[in-house]
Amino acid sequence: MNVRTLCLSILYEGEATGYEIRRLCVEGECSYFVEASFGSIYPALARLEDEGLVVSRTEQQSGKPAKKVYSITDQGRTAFAEELAGPLGEDVFRSPFLLFARFAHILPRDLVEARANEYLEKHIADHRRLEEAFAERGSNAADTWVINYGRAVMEVAERHIRSHMHELITLARAEPKKDAAE
Amino acid sequence: MNVRTLCLSILYEGEATGYEIRRLCVEGECSYFVEASFGSIYPALARLEDEGLVVSRTEQQSGKPAKKVYSITDQGRTAFAEELAGPLGEDVFRSPFLLFARFAHILPRDLVEARANEYLEKHIADHRRLEEAFAERGSNAADTWVINYGRAVMEVAERHIRSHMHELITLARAEPKKDAAE
DNA sequence: CGGGACATATGCCGGACCGATATATGCCGG
DNA sequence: CCGGCATATATCGGTCCGGCATATGTCCCG
């Protein structure tokens, strides 16, 4: 799954600027399974325009910089459907925190406790964001299906961390090496 | 979280070759939250050796190519602990399948059904692999904590897909455009 | 009322990383 | 005996991230 396809998927639902696409990847209801940064979105949009899969129109705004609004073309819709029909690529899950957690026994307890709390807070925030997306009900049935899958998984993840984090903290080194701290 | 740190984390537990590190990332009990390919592992190991964080010894084998076995140094252990104490980076979850699922309504039912089944099979396999890692009990307490977190999440993911995939399939286009296939 | 933080918006660049490929070797099955 | 597979190291092209530069306007705080 490349950034090109991601851009097409967002433009499929309606026109948007590069900036908005990025925001949807970070804050949108589907931000829990797609991601992309400016450094890849803008070049991708430029290439899509070269290939005729999207068109752009520059819009002047008072009080804000001019923006380039992209729309998908019929050719783009076809290309997107073909892309989805082709090989998809595997799901990716990477967790620096879980790597950290595996070594709890060599780390000072204060640090493990702080990180575990951060991790829980992050999960609570992500979970709540998805519950709100579900409550809004602006999305179609397929979107709702995807959101419900996310809700089910996040609910369990949050609950598991909440009720088991103290076990992880107990595993950490009781006394932090005083001199070697930083 | 970079590949350097990942290599150090594996070598922390015992010596290994680049090939073995790669295999642990793909098949090992922790493969569900770390990943790396040859293209990044070999350069990373070379750089770690330059920096004195690991040392290597070449071992001739009969019937197989010679291998370079890497071991972590005291300096490497210290650097690894410092790395874990520093900023960690966010968890990443990316799912081409969920992006695909969002557009079930524009895709032929056969395709959606096939992909949903593949996705379920993949989850069953991943989940089982983790249950086996749990049953083996060769790991320490922190590893077990991490595995249990994965088990809890995977159990729910698998169950949710199993009991809700038919809803997604129902959303797909009933009659596949016969001419536009491929 | 000046200045800094923040939001909108586009774009580039260095470096990290993936996936494919090359190279070498020996095993095993058809 | 030949092709495919497993072991093992290494490189290379291309994709992508994160930080930075640039431009402009708002809003709040001192």
mmCIF file with all atom_site columns, C-alpha atoms in Angstrom, chain B residues 15-131:
data_model
loop_
_atom_site.group_PDB
_atom_site.id
_atom_site.type_symbol
_atom_site.label_atom_id
_atom_site.label_alt_id
_atom_site.label_comp_id
_atom_site.label_asym_id
_atom_site.label_entity_id
_atom_site.label_seq_id
_atom_site.pdbx_PDB_ins_code
_atom_site.Cartn_x
_atom_site.Cartn_y
_atom_site.Cartn_z
_atom_site.occupancy
_atom_site.B_iso_or_equiv
_atom_site.pdbx_formal_charge
_atom_site.auth_seq_id
_atom_site.auth_comp_id
_atom_site.auth_asym_id
_atom_site.auth_atom_id
_atom_site.pdbx_PDB_model_num
ATOM 1   C CA . GLU B 1 15  ? 24.874  -14.078 19.989 1.00 0.00 ? 15  GLU B CA 1
ATOM 2   C CA . ALA B 1 16  ? 23.389  -14.373 16.516 1.00 0.00 ? 16  ALA B CA 1
ATOM 3   C CA . THR B 1 17  ? 24.130  -13.915 12.818 1.00 0.00 ? 17  THR B CA 1
ATOM 4   C CA . GLY B 1 18  ? 22.429  -11.358 10.581 1.00 0.00 ? 18  GLY B CA 1
ATOM 5   C CA . TYR B 1 19  ? 20.434  -14.150 9.022  1.00 0.00 ? 19  TYR B CA 1
ATOM 6   C CA . GLU B 1 20  ? 19.189  -15.356 12.408 1.00 0.00 ? 20  GLU B CA 1
ATOM 7   C CA . ILE B 1 21  ? 18.235  -11.845 13.477 1.00 0.00 ? 21  ILE B CA 1
ATOM 8   C CA . ARG B 1 22  ? 16.149  -11.522 10.367 1.00 0.00 ? 22  ARG B CA 1
ATOM 9   C CA . ARG B 1 23  ? 14.491  -14.892 11.039 1.00 0.00 ? 23  ARG B CA 1
ATOM 10  C CA . LEU B 1 24  ? 13.672  -13.886 14.610 1.00 0.00 ? 24  LEU B CA 1
ATOM 11  C CA . CYS B 1 25  ? 12.002  -10.754 13.246 1.00 0.00 ? 25  CYS B CA 1
ATOM 12  C CA . VAL B 1 26  ? 9.820   -12.804 10.915 1.00 0.00 ? 26  VAL B CA 1
ATOM 13  C CA . GLU B 1 27  ? 9.152   -15.998 12.873 1.00 0.00 ? 27  GLU B CA 1
ATOM 14  C CA . GLY B 1 28  ? 10.196  -15.298 16.440 1.00 0.00 ? 28  GLY B CA 1
ATOM 15  C CA . GLU B 1 29  ? 7.793   -14.808 19.339 1.00 0.00 ? 29  GLU B CA 1
ATOM 16  C CA . CYS B 1 30  ? 8.207   -11.055 19.067 1.00 0.00 ? 30  CYS B CA 1
ATOM 17  C CA . SER B 1 31  ? 7.678   -10.853 15.328 1.00 0.00 ? 31  SER B CA 1
ATOM 18  C CA . TYR B 1 32  ? 4.249   -9.399  15.955 1.00 0.00 ? 32  TYR B CA 1
ATOM 19  C CA . PHE B 1 33  ? 5.656   -6.016  16.904 1.00 0.00 ? 33  PHE B CA 1
ATOM 20  C CA . VAL B 1 34  ? 9.112   -5.766  15.324 1.00 0.00 ? 34  VAL B CA 1
ATOM 21  C CA . GLU B 1 35  ? 10.239  -6.127  11.730 1.00 0.00 ? 35  GLU B CA 1
ATOM 22  C CA . ALA B 1 36  ? 13.401  -5.613  9.703  1.00 0.00 ? 36  ALA B CA 1
ATOM 23  C CA . SER B 1 37  ? 14.822  -6.816  6.421  1.00 0.00 ? 37  SER B CA 1
ATOM 24  C CA . PHE B 1 38  ? 18.306  -7.814  5.232  1.00 0.00 ? 38  PHE B CA 1
ATOM 25  C CA . GLY B 1 39  ? 18.723  -4.481  3.550  1.00 0.00 ? 39  GLY B CA 1
ATOM 26  C CA . SER B 1 40  ? 18.787  -2.735  6.910  1.00 0.00 ? 40  SER B CA 1
ATOM 27  C CA . ILE B 1 41  ? 20.111  -5.443  9.238  1.00 0.00 ? 41  ILE B CA 1
ATOM 28  C CA . TYR B 1 42  ? 23.475  -6.036  7.540  1.00 0.00 ? 42  TYR B CA 1
ATOM 29  C CA . PRO B 1 43  ? 24.434  -2.350  7.272  1.00 0.00 ? 43  PRO B CA 1
ATOM 30  C CA . ALA B 1 44  ? 23.250  -1.807  10.857 1.00 0.00 ? 44  ALA B CA 1
ATOM 31  C CA . LEU B 1 45  ? 25.436  -4.645  12.166 1.00 0.00 ? 45  LEU B CA 1
ATOM 32  C CA . ALA B 1 46  ? 28.445  -3.346  10.228 1.00 0.00 ? 46  ALA B CA 1
ATOM 33  C CA . ARG B 1 47  ? 27.977  0.080   11.751 1.00 0.00 ? 47  ARG B CA 1
ATOM 34  C CA . LEU B 1 48  ? 27.502  -1.318  15.249 1.00 0.00 ? 48  LEU B CA 1
ATOM 35  C CA . GLU B 1 49  ? 30.786  -3.187  14.855 1.00 0.00 ? 49  GLU B CA 1
ATOM 36  C CA . ASP B 1 50  ? 32.571  -0.020  13.712 1.00 0.00 ? 50  ASP B CA 1
ATOM 37  C CA . GLU B 1 51  ? 31.298  1.695   16.833 1.00 0.00 ? 51  GLU B CA 1
ATOM 38  C CA . GLY B 1 52  ? 32.438  -1.136  19.091 1.00 0.00 ? 52  GLY B CA 1
ATOM 39  C CA . LEU B 1 53  ? 28.946  -1.993  20.344 1.00 0.00 ? 53  LEU B CA 1
ATOM 40  C CA . VAL B 1 54  ? 29.183  -5.514  18.948 1.00 0.00 ? 54  VAL B CA 1
ATOM 41  C CA . VAL B 1 55  ? 32.017  -7.849  17.913 1.00 0.00 ? 55  VAL B CA 1
ATOM 42  C CA . SER B 1 56  ? 31.943  -10.593 15.308 1.00 0.00 ? 56  SER B CA 1
ATOM 43  C CA . ARG B 1 57  ? 33.662  -13.909 14.720 1.00 0.00 ? 57  ARG B CA 1
ATOM 44  C CA . THR B 1 58  ? 33.563  -15.793 11.439 1.00 0.00 ? 58  THR B CA 1
ATOM 45  C CA . GLU B 1 59  ? 32.601  -19.434 11.736 1.00 0.00 ? 59  GLU B CA 1
ATOM 46  C CA . GLN B 1 60  ? 33.238  -21.970 8.995  1.00 0.00 ? 60  GLN B CA 1
ATOM 47  C CA . GLN B 1 61  ? 30.546  -24.548 8.498  1.00 0.00 ? 61  GLN B CA 1
ATOM 48  C CA . SER B 1 62  ? 30.670  -27.758 6.497  1.00 0.00 ? 62  SER B CA 1
ATOM 49  C CA . GLY B 1 63  ? 27.912  -27.859 3.918  1.00 0.00 ? 63  GLY B CA 1
ATOM 50  C CA . LYS B 1 64  ? 26.874  -24.246 4.470  1.00 0.00 ? 64  LYS B CA 1
ATOM 51  C CA . PRO B 1 65  ? 28.383  -20.829 3.771  1.00 0.00 ? 65  PRO B CA 1
ATOM 52  C CA . ALA B 1 66  ? 30.594  -19.346 6.464  1.00 0.00 ? 66  ALA B CA 1
ATOM 53  C CA . LYS B 1 67  ? 28.670  -17.197 8.930  1.00 0.00 ? 67  LYS B CA 1
ATOM 54  C CA . LYS B 1 68  ? 29.495  -14.121 10.926 1.00 0.00 ? 68  LYS B CA 1
ATOM 55  C CA . VAL B 1 69  ? 28.367  -14.511 14.519 1.00 0.00 ? 69  VAL B CA 1
ATOM 56  C CA . TYR B 1 70  ? 27.840  -11.227 16.344 1.00 0.00 ? 70  TYR B CA 1
ATOM 57  C CA . SER B 1 71  ? 27.992  -10.718 20.118 1.00 0.00 ? 71  SER B CA 1
ATOM 58  C CA . ILE B 1 72  ? 27.161  -7.635  22.119 1.00 0.00 ? 72  ILE B CA 1
ATOM 59  C CA . THR B 1 73  ? 29.888  -5.861  24.122 1.00 0.00 ? 73  THR B CA 1
ATOM 60  C CA . ASP B 1 74  ? 29.559  -4.165  27.517 1.00 0.00 ? 74  ASP B CA 1
ATOM 61  C CA . GLN B 1 75  ? 29.595  -0.889  25.640 1.00 0.00 ? 75  GLN B CA 1
ATOM 62  C CA . GLY B 1 76  ? 26.709  -2.211  23.538 1.00 0.00 ? 76  GLY B CA 1
ATOM 63  C CA . ARG B 1 77  ? 24.681  -3.144  26.604 1.00 0.00 ? 77  ARG B CA 1
ATOM 64  C CA . THR B 1 78  ? 25.137  0.334   28.019 1.00 0.00 ? 78  THR B CA 1
ATOM 65  C CA . ALA B 1 79  ? 24.212  1.978   24.714 1.00 0.00 ? 79  ALA B CA 1
ATOM 66  C CA . PHE B 1 80  ? 21.103  -0.206  24.483 1.00 0.00 ? 80  PHE B CA 1
ATOM 67  C CA . ALA B 1 81  ? 19.930  0.709   27.984 1.00 0.00 ? 81  ALA B CA 1
ATOM 68  C CA . GLU B 1 82  ? 20.472  4.386   27.171 1.00 0.00 ? 82  GLU B CA 1
ATOM 69  C CA . GLU B 1 83  ? 18.524  4.008   23.947 1.00 0.00 ? 83  GLU B CA 1
ATOM 70  C CA . LEU B 1 84  ? 15.574  2.526   25.855 1.00 0.00 ? 84  LEU B CA 1
ATOM 71  C CA . ALA B 1 85  ? 15.728  5.362   28.367 1.00 0.00 ? 85  ALA B CA 1
ATOM 72  C CA . GLY B 1 86  ? 15.551  7.945   25.553 1.00 0.00 ? 86  GLY B CA 1
ATOM 73  C CA . PRO B 1 87  ? 12.506  8.911   23.459 1.00 0.00 ? 87  PRO B CA 1
ATOM 74  C CA . LEU B 1 88  ? 10.808  5.799   22.110 1.00 0.00 ? 88  LEU B CA 1
ATOM 75  C CA . GLY B 1 89  ? 8.729   6.703   19.068 1.00 0.00 ? 89  GLY B CA 1
ATOM 76  C CA . GLU B 1 90  ? 5.068   5.891   18.554 1.00 0.00 ? 90  GLU B CA 1
ATOM 77  C CA . ASP B 1 91  ? 3.447   2.563   17.813 1.00 0.00 ? 91  ASP B CA 1
ATOM 78  C CA . VAL B 1 92  ? 2.668   2.099   14.133 1.00 0.00 ? 92  VAL B CA 1
ATOM 79  C CA . PHE B 1 93  ? -0.298  0.169   12.793 1.00 0.00 ? 93  PHE B CA 1
ATOM 80  C CA . ARG B 1 94  ? -0.968  0.126   9.074  1.00 0.00 ? 94  ARG B CA 1
ATOM 81  C CA . SER B 1 95  ? -3.547  -2.025  7.415  1.00 0.00 ? 95  SER B CA 1
ATOM 82  C CA . PRO B 1 96  ? -3.938  -2.197  3.647  1.00 0.00 ? 96  PRO B CA 1
ATOM 83  C CA . PHE B 1 97  ? -6.804  -4.596  4.296  1.00 0.00 ? 97  PHE B CA 1
ATOM 84  C CA . LEU B 1 98  ? -8.814  -2.075  6.324  1.00 0.00 ? 98  LEU B CA 1
ATOM 85  C CA . LEU B 1 99  ? -8.320  0.509   3.577  1.00 0.00 ? 99  LEU B CA 1
ATOM 86  C CA . PHE B 1 100 ? -9.588  -2.116  1.140  1.00 0.00 ? 100 PHE B CA 1
ATOM 87  C CA . ALA B 1 101 ? -12.535 -2.870  3.440  1.00 0.00 ? 101 ALA B CA 1
ATOM 88  C CA . ARG B 1 102 ? -13.620 0.773   3.513  1.00 0.00 ? 102 ARG B CA 1
ATOM 89  C CA . PHE B 1 103 ? -14.364 0.462   -0.201 1.00 0.00 ? 103 PHE B CA 1
ATOM 90  C CA . ALA B 1 104 ? -16.167 -2.870  -0.075 1.00 0.00 ? 104 ALA B CA 1
ATOM 91  C CA . HIS B 1 105 ? -19.232 -1.234  -1.665 1.00 0.00 ? 105 HIS B CA 1
ATOM 92  C CA . ILE B 1 106 ? -17.419 -0.529  -4.933 1.00 0.00 ? 106 ILE B CA 1
ATOM 93  C CA . LEU B 1 107 ? -15.736 -3.937  -5.174 1.00 0.00 ? 107 LEU B CA 1
ATOM 94  C CA . PRO B 1 108 ? -17.010 -7.282  -6.483 1.00 0.00 ? 108 PRO B CA 1
ATOM 95  C CA . ARG B 1 109 ? -18.330 -9.611  -3.808 1.00 0.00 ? 109 ARG B CA 1
ATOM 96  C CA . ASP B 1 110 ? -16.068 -12.510 -4.797 1.00 0.00 ? 110 ASP B CA 1
ATOM 97  C CA . LEU B 1 111 ? -12.999 -10.385 -4.220 1.00 0.00 ? 111 LEU B CA 1
ATOM 98  C CA . VAL B 1 112 ? -14.163 -9.064  -0.850 1.00 0.00 ? 112 VAL B CA 1
ATOM 99  C CA . GLU B 1 113 ? -15.051 -12.554 0.301  1.00 0.00 ? 113 GLU B CA 1
ATOM 100 C CA . ALA B 1 114 ? -11.684 -13.977 -0.754 1.00 0.00 ? 114 ALA B CA 1
ATOM 101 C CA . ARG B 1 115 ? -9.754  -11.170 0.929  1.00 0.00 ? 115 ARG B CA 1
ATOM 102 C CA . ALA B 1 116 ? -11.793 -11.404 4.126  1.00 0.00 ? 116 ALA B CA 1
ATOM 103 C CA . ASN B 1 117 ? -11.063 -15.133 4.314  1.00 0.00 ? 117 ASN B CA 1
ATOM 104 C CA . GLU B 1 118 ? -7.363  -14.565 3.710  1.00 0.00 ? 118 GLU B CA 1
ATOM 105 C CA . TYR B 1 119 ? -7.370  -11.950 6.457  1.00 0.00 ? 119 TYR B CA 1
ATOM 106 C CA . LEU B 1 120 ? -9.048  -14.308 8.914  1.00 0.00 ? 120 LEU B CA 1
ATOM 107 C CA . GLU B 1 121 ? -6.612  -17.119 8.063  1.00 0.00 ? 121 GLU B CA 1
ATOM 108 C CA . LYS B 1 122 ? -3.688  -14.789 8.633  1.00 0.00 ? 122 LYS B CA 1
ATOM 109 C CA . HIS B 1 123 ? -5.046  -13.765 12.019 1.00 0.00 ? 123 HIS B CA 1
ATOM 110 C CA . ILE B 1 124 ? -5.645  -17.367 13.036 1.00 0.00 ? 124 ILE B CA 1
ATOM 111 C CA . ALA B 1 125 ? -2.067  -18.272 12.090 1.00 0.00 ? 125 ALA B CA 1
ATOM 112 C CA . ASP B 1 126 ? -0.568  -15.273 13.911 1.00 0.00 ? 126 ASP B CA 1
ATOM 113 C CA . HIS B 1 127 ? -2.704  -15.911 16.966 1.00 0.00 ? 127 HIS B CA 1
ATOM 114 C CA . ARG B 1 128 ? -1.771  -19.593 17.092 1.00 0.00 ? 128 ARG B CA 1
ATOM 115 C CA . ARG B 1 129 ? 1.914   -18.785 16.768 1.00 0.00 ? 129 ARG B CA 1
ATOM 116 C CA . LEU B 1 130 ? 1.648   -16.549 19.805 1.00 0.00 ? 130 LEU B CA 1
ATOM 117 C CA . GLU B 1 131 ? -0.287  -19.144 21.798 1.00 0.00 ? 131 GLU B CA 1
#
